[in-house]
PDB file of C-alpha atoms and ligand atoms in Angstrom:
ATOM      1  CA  UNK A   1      12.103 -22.012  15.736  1.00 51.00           C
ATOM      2  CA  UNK A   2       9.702 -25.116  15.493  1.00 64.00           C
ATOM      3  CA  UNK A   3       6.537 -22.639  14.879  1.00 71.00           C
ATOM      4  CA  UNK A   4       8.429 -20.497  12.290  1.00 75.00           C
ATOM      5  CA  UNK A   5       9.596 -23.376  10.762  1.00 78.00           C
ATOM      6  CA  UNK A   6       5.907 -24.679  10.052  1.00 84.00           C
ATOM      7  CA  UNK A   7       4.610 -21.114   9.456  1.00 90.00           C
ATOM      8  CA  UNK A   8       7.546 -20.907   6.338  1.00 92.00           C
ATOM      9  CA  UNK A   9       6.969 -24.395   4.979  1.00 94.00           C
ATOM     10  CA  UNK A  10       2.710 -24.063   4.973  1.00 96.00           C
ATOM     11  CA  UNK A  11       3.742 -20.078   3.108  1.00 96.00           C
ATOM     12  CA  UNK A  12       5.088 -22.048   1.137  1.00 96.00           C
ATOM     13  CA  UNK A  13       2.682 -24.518  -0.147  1.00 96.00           C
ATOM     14  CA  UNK A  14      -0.084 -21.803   0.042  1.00 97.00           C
ATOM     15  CA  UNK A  15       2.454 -20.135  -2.622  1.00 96.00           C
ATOM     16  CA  UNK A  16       2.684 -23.149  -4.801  1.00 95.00           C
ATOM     17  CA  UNK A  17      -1.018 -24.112  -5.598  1.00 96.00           C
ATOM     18  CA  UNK A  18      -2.560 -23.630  -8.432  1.00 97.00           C
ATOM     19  CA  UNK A  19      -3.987 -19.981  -9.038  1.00 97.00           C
ATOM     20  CA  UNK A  20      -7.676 -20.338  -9.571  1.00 97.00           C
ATOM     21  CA  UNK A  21      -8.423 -19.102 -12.970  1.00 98.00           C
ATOM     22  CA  UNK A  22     -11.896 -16.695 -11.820  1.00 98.00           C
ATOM     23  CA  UNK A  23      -8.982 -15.039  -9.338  1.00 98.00           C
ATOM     24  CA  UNK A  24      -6.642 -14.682 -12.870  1.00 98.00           C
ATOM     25  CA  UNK A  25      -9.450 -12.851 -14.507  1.00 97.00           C
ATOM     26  CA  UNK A  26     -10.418 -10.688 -11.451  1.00 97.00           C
ATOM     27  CA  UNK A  27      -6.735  -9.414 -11.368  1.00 97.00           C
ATOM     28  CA  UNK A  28      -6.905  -8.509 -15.136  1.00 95.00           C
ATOM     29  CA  UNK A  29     -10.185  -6.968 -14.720  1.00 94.00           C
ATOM     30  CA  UNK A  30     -10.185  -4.744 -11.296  1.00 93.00           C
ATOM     31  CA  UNK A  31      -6.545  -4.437 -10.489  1.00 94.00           C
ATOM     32  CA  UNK A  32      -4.942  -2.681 -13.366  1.00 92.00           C
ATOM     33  CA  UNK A  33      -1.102  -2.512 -12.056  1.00 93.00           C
ATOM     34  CA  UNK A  34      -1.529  -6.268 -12.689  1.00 95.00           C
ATOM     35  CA  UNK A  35      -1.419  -5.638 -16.235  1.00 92.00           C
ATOM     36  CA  UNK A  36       1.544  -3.412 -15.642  1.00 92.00           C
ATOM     37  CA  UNK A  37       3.933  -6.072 -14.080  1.00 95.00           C
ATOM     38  CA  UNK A  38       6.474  -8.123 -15.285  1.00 94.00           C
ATOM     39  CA  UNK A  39       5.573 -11.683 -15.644  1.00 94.00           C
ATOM     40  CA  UNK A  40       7.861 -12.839 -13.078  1.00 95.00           C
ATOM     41  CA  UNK A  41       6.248 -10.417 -10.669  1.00 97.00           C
ATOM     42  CA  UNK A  42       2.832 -11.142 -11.479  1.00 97.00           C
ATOM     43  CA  UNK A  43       3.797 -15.276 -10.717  1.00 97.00           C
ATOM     44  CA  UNK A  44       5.271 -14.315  -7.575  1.00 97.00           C
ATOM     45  CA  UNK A  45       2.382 -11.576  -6.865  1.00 98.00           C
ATOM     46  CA  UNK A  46      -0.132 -14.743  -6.957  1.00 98.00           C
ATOM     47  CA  UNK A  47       1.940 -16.823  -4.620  1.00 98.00           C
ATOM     48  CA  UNK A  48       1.738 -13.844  -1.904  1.00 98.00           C
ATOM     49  CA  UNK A  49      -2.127 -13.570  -2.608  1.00 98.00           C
ATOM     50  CA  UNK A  50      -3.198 -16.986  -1.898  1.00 98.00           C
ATOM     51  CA  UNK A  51      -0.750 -16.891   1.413  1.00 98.00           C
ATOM     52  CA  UNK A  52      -2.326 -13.658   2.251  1.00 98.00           C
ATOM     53  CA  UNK A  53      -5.855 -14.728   2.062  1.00 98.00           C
ATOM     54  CA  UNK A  54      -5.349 -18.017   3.679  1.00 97.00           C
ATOM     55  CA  UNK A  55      -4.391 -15.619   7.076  1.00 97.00           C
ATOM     56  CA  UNK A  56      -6.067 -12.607   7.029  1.00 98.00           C
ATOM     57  CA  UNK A  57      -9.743 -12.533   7.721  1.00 98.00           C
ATOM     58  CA  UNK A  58     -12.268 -10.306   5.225  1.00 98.00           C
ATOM     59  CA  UNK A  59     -15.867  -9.078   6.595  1.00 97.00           C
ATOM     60  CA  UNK A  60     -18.180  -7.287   4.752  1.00 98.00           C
ATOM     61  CA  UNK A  61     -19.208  -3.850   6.824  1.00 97.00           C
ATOM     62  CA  UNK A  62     -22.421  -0.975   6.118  1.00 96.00           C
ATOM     63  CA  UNK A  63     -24.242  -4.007   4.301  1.00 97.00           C
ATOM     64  CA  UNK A  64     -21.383  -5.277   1.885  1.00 98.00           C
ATOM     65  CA  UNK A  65     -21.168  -8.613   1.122  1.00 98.00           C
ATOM     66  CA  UNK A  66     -17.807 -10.056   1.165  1.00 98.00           C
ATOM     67  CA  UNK A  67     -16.899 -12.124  -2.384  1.00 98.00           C
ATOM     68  CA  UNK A  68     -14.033 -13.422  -3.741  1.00 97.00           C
ATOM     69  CA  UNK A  69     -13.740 -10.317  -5.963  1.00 97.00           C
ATOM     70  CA  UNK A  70     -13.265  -8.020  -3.291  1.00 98.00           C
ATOM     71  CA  UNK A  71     -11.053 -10.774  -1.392  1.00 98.00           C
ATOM     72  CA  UNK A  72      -8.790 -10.890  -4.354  1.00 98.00           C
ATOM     73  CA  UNK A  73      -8.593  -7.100  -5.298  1.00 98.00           C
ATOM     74  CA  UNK A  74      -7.539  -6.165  -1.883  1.00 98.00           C
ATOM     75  CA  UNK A  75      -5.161  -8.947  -1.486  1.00 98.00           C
ATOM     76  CA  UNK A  76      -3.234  -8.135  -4.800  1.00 98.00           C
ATOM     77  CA  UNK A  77      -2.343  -4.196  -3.971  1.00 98.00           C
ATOM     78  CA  UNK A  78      -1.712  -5.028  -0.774  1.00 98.00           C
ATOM     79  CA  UNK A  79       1.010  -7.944  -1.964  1.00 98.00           C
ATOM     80  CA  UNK A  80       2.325  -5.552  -4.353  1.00 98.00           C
ATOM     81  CA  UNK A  81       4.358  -3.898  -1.697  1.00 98.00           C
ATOM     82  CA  UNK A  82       6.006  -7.017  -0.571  1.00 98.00           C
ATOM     83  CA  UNK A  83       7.361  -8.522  -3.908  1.00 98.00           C
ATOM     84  CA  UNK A  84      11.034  -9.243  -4.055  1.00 96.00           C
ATOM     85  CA  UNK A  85      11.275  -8.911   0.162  1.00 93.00           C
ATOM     86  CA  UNK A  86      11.591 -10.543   3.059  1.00 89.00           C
ATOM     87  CA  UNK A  87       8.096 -10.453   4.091  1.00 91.00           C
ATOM     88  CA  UNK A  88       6.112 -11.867   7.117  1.00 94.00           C
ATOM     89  CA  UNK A  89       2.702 -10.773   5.384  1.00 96.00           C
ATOM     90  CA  UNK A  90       1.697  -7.753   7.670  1.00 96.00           C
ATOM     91  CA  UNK A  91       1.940  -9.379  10.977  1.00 94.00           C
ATOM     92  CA  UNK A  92       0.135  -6.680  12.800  1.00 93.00           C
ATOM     93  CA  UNK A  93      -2.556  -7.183  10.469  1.00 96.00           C
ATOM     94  CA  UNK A  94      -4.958  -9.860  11.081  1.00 96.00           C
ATOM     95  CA  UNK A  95      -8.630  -8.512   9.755  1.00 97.00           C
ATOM     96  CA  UNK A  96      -9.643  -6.493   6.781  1.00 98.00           C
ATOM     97  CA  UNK A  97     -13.043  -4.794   7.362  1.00 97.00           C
ATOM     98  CA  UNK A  98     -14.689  -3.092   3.808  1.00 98.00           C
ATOM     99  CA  UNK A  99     -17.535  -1.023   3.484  1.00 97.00           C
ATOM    100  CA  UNK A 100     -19.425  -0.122   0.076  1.00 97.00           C
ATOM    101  CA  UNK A 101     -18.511   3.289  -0.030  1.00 96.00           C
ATOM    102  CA  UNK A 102     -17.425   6.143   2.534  1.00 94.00           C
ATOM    103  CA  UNK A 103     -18.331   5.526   5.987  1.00 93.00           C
ATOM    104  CA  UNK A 104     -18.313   8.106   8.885  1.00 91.00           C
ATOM    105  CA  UNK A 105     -16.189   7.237  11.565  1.00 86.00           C
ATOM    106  CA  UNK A 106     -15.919   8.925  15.001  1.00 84.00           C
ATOM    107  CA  UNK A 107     -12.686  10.899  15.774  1.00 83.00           C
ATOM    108  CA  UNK A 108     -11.336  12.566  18.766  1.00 84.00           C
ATOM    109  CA  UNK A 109      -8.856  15.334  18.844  1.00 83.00           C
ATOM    110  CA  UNK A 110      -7.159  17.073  21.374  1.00 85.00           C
ATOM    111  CA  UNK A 111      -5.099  20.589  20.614  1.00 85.00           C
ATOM    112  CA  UNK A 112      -1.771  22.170  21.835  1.00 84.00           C
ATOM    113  CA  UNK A 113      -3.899  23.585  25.117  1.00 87.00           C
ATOM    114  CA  UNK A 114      -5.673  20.192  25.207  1.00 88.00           C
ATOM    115  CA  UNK A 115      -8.742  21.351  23.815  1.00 89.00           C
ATOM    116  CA  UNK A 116     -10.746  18.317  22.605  1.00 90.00           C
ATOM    117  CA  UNK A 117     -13.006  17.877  19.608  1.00 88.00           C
ATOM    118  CA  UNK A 118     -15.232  14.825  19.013  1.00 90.00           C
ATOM    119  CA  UNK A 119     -16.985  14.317  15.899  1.00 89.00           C
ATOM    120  CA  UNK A 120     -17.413  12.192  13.254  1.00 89.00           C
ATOM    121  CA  UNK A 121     -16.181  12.354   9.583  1.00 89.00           C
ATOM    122  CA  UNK A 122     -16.152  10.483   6.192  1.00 92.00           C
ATOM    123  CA  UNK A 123     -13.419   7.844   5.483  1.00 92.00           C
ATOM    124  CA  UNK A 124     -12.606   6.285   2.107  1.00 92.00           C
ATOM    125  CA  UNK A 125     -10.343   3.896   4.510  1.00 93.00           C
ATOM    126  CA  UNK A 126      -7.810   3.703   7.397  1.00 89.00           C
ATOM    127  CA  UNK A 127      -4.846   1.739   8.911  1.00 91.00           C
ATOM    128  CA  UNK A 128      -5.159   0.548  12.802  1.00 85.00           C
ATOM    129  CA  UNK A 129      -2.098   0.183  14.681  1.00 70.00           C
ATOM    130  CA  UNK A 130      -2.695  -3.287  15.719  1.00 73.00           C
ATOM    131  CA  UNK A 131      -5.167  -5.247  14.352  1.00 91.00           C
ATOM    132  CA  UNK A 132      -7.138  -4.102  11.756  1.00 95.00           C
ATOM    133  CA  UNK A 133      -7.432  -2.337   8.077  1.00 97.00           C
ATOM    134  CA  UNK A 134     -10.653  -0.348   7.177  1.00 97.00           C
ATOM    135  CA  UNK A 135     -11.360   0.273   3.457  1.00 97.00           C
ATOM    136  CA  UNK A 136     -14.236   1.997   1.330  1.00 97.00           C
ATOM    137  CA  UNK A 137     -14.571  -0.778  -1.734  1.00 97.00           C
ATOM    138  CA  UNK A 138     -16.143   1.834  -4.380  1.00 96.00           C
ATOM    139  CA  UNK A 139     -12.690   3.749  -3.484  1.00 95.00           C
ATOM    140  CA  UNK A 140     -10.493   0.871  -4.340  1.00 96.00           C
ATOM    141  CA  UNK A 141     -12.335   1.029  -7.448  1.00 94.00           C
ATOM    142  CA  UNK A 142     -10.685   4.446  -8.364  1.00 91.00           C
ATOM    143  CA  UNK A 143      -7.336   3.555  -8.801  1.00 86.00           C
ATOM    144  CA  UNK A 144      -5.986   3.609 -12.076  1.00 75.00           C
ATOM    145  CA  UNK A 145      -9.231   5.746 -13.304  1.00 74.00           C
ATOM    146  CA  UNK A 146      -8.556   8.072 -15.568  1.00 66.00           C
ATOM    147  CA  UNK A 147      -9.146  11.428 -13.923  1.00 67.00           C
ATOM    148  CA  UNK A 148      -8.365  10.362 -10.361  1.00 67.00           C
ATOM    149  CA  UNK A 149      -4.184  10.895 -10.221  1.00 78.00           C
ATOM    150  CA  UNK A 150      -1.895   8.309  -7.796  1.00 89.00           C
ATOM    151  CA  UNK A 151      -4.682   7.853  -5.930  1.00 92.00           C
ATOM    152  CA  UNK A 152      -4.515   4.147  -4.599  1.00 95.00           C
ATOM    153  CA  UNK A 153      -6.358   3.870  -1.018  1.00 96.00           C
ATOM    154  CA  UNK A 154      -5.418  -0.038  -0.857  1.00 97.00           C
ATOM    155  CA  UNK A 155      -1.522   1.071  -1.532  1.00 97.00           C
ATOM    156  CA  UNK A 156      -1.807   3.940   1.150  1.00 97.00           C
ATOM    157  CA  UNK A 157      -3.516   2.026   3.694  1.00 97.00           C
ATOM    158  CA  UNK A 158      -1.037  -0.785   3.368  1.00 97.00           C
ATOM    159  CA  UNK A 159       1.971   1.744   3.393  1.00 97.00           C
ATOM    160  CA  UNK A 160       0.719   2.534   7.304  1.00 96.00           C
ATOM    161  CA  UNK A 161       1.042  -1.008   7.775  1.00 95.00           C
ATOM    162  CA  UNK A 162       4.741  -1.725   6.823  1.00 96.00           C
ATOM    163  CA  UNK A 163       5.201   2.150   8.483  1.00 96.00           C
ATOM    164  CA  UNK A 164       4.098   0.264  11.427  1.00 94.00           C
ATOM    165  CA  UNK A 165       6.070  -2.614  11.408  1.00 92.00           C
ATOM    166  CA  UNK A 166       8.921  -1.317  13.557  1.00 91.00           C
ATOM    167  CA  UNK A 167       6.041   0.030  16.490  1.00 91.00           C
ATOM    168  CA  UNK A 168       5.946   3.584  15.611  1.00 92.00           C
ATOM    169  CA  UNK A 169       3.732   5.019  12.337  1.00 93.00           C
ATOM    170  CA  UNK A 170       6.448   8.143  11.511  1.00 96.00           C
ATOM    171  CA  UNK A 171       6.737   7.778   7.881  1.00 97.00           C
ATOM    172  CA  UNK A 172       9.771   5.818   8.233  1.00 97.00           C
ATOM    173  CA  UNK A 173       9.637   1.787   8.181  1.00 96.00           C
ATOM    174  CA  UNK A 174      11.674  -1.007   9.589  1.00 94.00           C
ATOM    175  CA  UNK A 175      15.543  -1.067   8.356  1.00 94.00           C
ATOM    176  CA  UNK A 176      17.790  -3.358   9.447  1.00 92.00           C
ATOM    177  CA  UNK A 177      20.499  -0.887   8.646  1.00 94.00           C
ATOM    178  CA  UNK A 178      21.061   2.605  10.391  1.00 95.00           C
ATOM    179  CA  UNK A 179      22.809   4.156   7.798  1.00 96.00           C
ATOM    180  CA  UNK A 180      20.014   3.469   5.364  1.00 96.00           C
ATOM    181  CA  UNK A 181      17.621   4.384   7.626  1.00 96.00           C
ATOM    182  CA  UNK A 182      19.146   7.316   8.297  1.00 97.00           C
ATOM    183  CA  UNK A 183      19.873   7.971   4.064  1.00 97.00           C
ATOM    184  CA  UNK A 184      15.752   7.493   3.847  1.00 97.00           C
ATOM    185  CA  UNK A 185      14.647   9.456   6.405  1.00 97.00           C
ATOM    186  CA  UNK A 186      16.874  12.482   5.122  1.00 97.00           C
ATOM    187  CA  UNK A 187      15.437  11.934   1.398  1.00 98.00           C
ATOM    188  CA  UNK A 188      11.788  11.996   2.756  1.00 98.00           C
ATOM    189  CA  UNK A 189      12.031  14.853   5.608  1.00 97.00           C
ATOM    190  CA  UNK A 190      13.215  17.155   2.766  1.00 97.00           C
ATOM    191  CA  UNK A 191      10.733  15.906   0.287  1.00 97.00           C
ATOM    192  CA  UNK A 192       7.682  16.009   3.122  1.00 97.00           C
ATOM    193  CA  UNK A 193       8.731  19.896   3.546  1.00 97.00           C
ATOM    194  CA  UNK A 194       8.981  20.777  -0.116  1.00 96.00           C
ATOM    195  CA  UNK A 195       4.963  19.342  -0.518  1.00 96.00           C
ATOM    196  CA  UNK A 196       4.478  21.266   2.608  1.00 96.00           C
ATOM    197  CA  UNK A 197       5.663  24.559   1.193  1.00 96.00           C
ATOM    198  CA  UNK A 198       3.743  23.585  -2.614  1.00 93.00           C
ATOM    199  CA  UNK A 199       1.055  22.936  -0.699  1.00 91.00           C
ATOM    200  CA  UNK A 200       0.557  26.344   1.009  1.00 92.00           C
ATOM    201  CA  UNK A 201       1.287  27.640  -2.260  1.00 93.00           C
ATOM    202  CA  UNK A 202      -1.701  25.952  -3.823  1.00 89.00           C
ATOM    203  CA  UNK A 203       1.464  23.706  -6.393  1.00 90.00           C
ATOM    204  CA  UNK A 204       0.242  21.051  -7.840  1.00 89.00           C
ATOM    205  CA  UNK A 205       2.131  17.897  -7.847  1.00 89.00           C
ATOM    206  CA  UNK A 206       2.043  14.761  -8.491  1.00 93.00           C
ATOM    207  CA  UNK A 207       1.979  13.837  -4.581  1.00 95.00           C
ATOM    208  CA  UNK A 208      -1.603  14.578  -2.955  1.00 94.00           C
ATOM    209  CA  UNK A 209      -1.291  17.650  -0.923  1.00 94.00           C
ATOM    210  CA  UNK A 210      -2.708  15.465   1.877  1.00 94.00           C
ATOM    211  CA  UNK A 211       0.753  13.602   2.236  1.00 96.00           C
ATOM    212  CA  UNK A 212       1.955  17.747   3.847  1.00 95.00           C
ATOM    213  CA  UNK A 213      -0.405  16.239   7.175  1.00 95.00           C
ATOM    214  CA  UNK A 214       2.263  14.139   8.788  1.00 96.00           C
ATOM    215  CA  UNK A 215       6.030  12.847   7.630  1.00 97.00           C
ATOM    216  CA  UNK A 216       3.562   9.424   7.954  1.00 97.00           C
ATOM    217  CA  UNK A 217       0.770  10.470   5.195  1.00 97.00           C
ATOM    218  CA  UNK A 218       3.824  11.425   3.659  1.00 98.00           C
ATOM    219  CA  UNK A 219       5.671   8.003   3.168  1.00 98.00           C
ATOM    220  CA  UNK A 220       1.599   6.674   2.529  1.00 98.00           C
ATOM    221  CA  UNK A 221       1.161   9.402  -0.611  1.00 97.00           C
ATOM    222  CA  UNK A 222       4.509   8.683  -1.730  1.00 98.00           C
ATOM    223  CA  UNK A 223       4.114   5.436  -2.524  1.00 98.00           C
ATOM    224  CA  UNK A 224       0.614   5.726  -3.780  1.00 97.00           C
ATOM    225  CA  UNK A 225       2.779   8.228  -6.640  1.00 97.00           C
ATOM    226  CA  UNK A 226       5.238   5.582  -6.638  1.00 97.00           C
ATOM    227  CA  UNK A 227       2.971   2.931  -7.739  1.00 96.00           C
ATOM    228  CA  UNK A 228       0.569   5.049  -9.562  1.00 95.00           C
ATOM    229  CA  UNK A 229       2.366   7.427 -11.233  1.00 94.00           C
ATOM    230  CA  UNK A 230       5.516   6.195 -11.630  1.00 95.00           C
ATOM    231  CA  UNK A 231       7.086   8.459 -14.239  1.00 95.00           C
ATOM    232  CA  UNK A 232       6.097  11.274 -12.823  1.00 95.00           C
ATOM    233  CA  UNK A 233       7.338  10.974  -9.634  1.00 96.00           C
ATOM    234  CA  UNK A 234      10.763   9.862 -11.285  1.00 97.00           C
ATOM    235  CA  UNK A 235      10.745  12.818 -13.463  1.00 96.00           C
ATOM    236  CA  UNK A 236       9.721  15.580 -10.666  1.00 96.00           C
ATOM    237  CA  UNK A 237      11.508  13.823  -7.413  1.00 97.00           C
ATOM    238  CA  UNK A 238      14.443  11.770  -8.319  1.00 97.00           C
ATOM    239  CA  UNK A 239      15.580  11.675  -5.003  1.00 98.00           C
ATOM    240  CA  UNK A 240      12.582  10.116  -3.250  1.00 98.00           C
ATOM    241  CA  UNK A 241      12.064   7.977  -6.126  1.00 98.00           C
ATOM    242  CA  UNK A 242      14.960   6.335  -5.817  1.00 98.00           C
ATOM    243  CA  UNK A 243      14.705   5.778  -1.932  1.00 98.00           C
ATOM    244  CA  UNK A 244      11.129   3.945  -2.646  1.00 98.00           C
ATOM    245  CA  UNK A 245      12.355   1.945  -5.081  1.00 98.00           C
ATOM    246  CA  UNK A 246      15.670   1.207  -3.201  1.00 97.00           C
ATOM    247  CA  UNK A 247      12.857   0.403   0.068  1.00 97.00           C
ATOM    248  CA  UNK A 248      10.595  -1.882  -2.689  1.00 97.00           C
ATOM    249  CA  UNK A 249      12.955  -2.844  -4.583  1.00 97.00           C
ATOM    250  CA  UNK A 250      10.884  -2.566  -7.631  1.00 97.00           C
ATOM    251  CA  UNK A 251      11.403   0.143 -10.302  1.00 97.00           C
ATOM    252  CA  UNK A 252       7.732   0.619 -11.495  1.00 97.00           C
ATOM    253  CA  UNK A 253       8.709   3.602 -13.826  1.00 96.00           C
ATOM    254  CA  UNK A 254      10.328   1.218 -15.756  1.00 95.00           C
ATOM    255  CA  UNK A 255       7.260  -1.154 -16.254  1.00 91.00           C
ATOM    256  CA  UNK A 256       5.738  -1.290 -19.612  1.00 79.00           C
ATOM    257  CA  UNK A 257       2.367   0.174 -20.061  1.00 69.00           C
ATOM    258  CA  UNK A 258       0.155  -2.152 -19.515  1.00 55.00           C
ATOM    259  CA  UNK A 259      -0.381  -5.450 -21.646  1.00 51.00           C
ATOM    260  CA  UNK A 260      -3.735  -6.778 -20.901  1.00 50.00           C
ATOM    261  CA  UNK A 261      -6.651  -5.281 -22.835  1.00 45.00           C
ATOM    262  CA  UNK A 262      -8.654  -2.699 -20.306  1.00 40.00           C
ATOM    263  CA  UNK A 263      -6.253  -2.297 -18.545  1.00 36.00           C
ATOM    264  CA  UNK A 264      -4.272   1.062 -18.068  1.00 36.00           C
ATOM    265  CA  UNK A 265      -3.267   3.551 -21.135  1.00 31.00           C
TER     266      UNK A 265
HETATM  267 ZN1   ZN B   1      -3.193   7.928   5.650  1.00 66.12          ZN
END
């Protein structure tokens, strides 16, 4: 009681100081869903930021050097999927590790006859379990490029974090109800087998056929298009737009386009 207590009231102060103005004008320039918020959002968007980097700890990987830049263009997609919840700030998550680009990482596999494969592959980023969040920074770059879709790999990552949350990473996060949890999990099992069948089909969609690996990559695509491509995903899957933003509680399709200058069109 005591320690939550003290862990609410320091939130809180963290949430309360004054936003450093060279954070304001890396938000305008790198993270262009900034642009795209409400004001009230974006106010309480900075609060979670500063609480967010005052816990979690950054380190520079492959030879990049951690800044303040990075620090704060991480932090702000990542608090995006908290606004207007209960949150306690990813609290599986204590270390953010970033390399400059695509890294290889080693994998392990083992098949239906228990057949295993080692190898490595390339990685633009990846969610632990426990502990730690791996990301590629030229990656987080390409959200909100022209060219590139939903694609948001700070959004996605993050999305196997709050998937997490309740101990199991199954494409369906904590809900204190059953009945909603049960509501969501229809929406999205029907919705995961629909990109399944485009995706054999060679359909394109607004959801990356990658989400058809796992109901899990499934709720992490989904709200990459949720974010990303709001009006599309409203337009094209009512149904599972309506369960994210019911989940969020933030209705992004109905966001004006953006209003700072270089930021999205
Ligand atoms: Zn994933």
């Amino acid at each position: 009681m005591t320690v939550l207590f003290v862990t609410s009231s320091r939130r809180k102060r963290l949430r309360n100081q004054p936003f450093p103005p060279a954070w304001e004008r890396v938000l305008e320039r790198d993270v262009p869903l900034y642009g795209s918020l409400p004001p009230p959002d974006r106010e309480e968007l900075r609060g979670h930021i500063q609480v967010f980097l005052a816990e979690k700890q950054f380190d520079g990987a492959g030879g990049l050097v951690m800044t303040d830049g990075i620090r704060v263009t991480i932090a702000a997609q990542a608090c995006l999927l908290l606004l207007h919840r209960e949150t306690d700030y990813y609290p599986g998550l204590s270390s953010v590790v970033v390399y400059p680009g695509e890294y290889e990482a080693p994998y392990e596999e083992v098949d239906e006859a228990g057949v295993v494969t080692a190898g490595t592959d390339r990685r633009s980023g990846e969610s632990w379990e426990r502990g730690t969040l791996v990301l590629s920074w030229e990656d987080v770059l390409m959200s909100g490029v022209d060219g590139e879709g939903a694609y948001n790999v700070v959004i996605h990552e993050f999305a196997h974090q709050l998937d997490a949350e309740d101990g199991v990473t199954d494409g369906t996060p904590f809900f204190p109800k059953r009945a909603v949890q049960k509501h969501w999990q229809r929406t999205l099992e029907a919705e995961y087998e629909k990109l399944r069948e485009d995706s054999t089909r060679g359909k394109v969609s607004v959801l990356d056929p990658y989400g058809s690996e796992s109901p899990a990559e499934f709720f992490a695509v989904a709200t990459e298009a949720f974010f990303e491509a709001p009006r599309e995903l409203r337009e094209h899957h009512l149904a599972l737009y309506e369960e994210l933003s019911r989940y969020y509680r933030q209705d992004p399709a109905s966001w004006p386009l953006s209003t700072i200058d270089g930021g999205i069109s």
